[in-house]
C-alpha angles and dihedrals in degrees: 000000000000124000095257093055092046091050091048091051091048092051092047091050091049092050091047090050092051090049092051091047090052090053091054128108108328126179130199110235136148091209136067113233116205130249103205097172096118111013142094109249130201129165134206127189122214091227098044136017110241128148136187127183129202126175122203127186119246128217116192124186124197134172092207116098097200125083126226115273120237097257123148112247123204121239095257091055091049089047093053091052090048090052091048088053098043103038118346096174093053092045096048094044095054093038091055091048090053096243101107112107135188122211146155138206096045109191101244129098093223092061101029110150093019126122119218149199117214146164087215094246127119125317091286091065095068133087111192120197139173130184117224110178108302093343127088114203114208125195125188131172116241129190093190108140093008126112092228140010093257091059094056128099142223118272113206125206132175128210129173119251087227090061092049090050093047092050100041113010114048109091127053089245091054092047091049091049093050092045090050089055091047090053091053096054116111120221 
């Protein structure tokens, strides 16, 4: 086989793999559960100020040999990558139904200056994020341990922008996928 045919087959297999992965186990939720496998976590309650931090190591595997280029990404692009990290099934489900929205300047002191993605439901349907240098701070409301959603608290995690890029924004196919999601966001 010549190089062009090999490259075409590799691209086709990658696209097919992405399609199959997208058809995997999807759940219907109006909340965004957390994946805390590789993030720093701190919590704050609206009624009291308490914080706990836990650091976990992250191991990222990638078949790509190139590293992300230092290109500035807009807030929507960063938000899409955050949603893909935090809860890809929730994000894709509501994006495809046309109910995933992007916004900024949410009227709450706890998330002042943060951008967000939301399905416009209760507090559980928001992912807040803010880029500070190479770090992306993520805040999500959790009602875990509370008797009702309103008695929950924000859970804060931090991930590096480099990690988001490495996981979701290296290859042309990844960039096209992320940009497609950005284009579908409502404002």
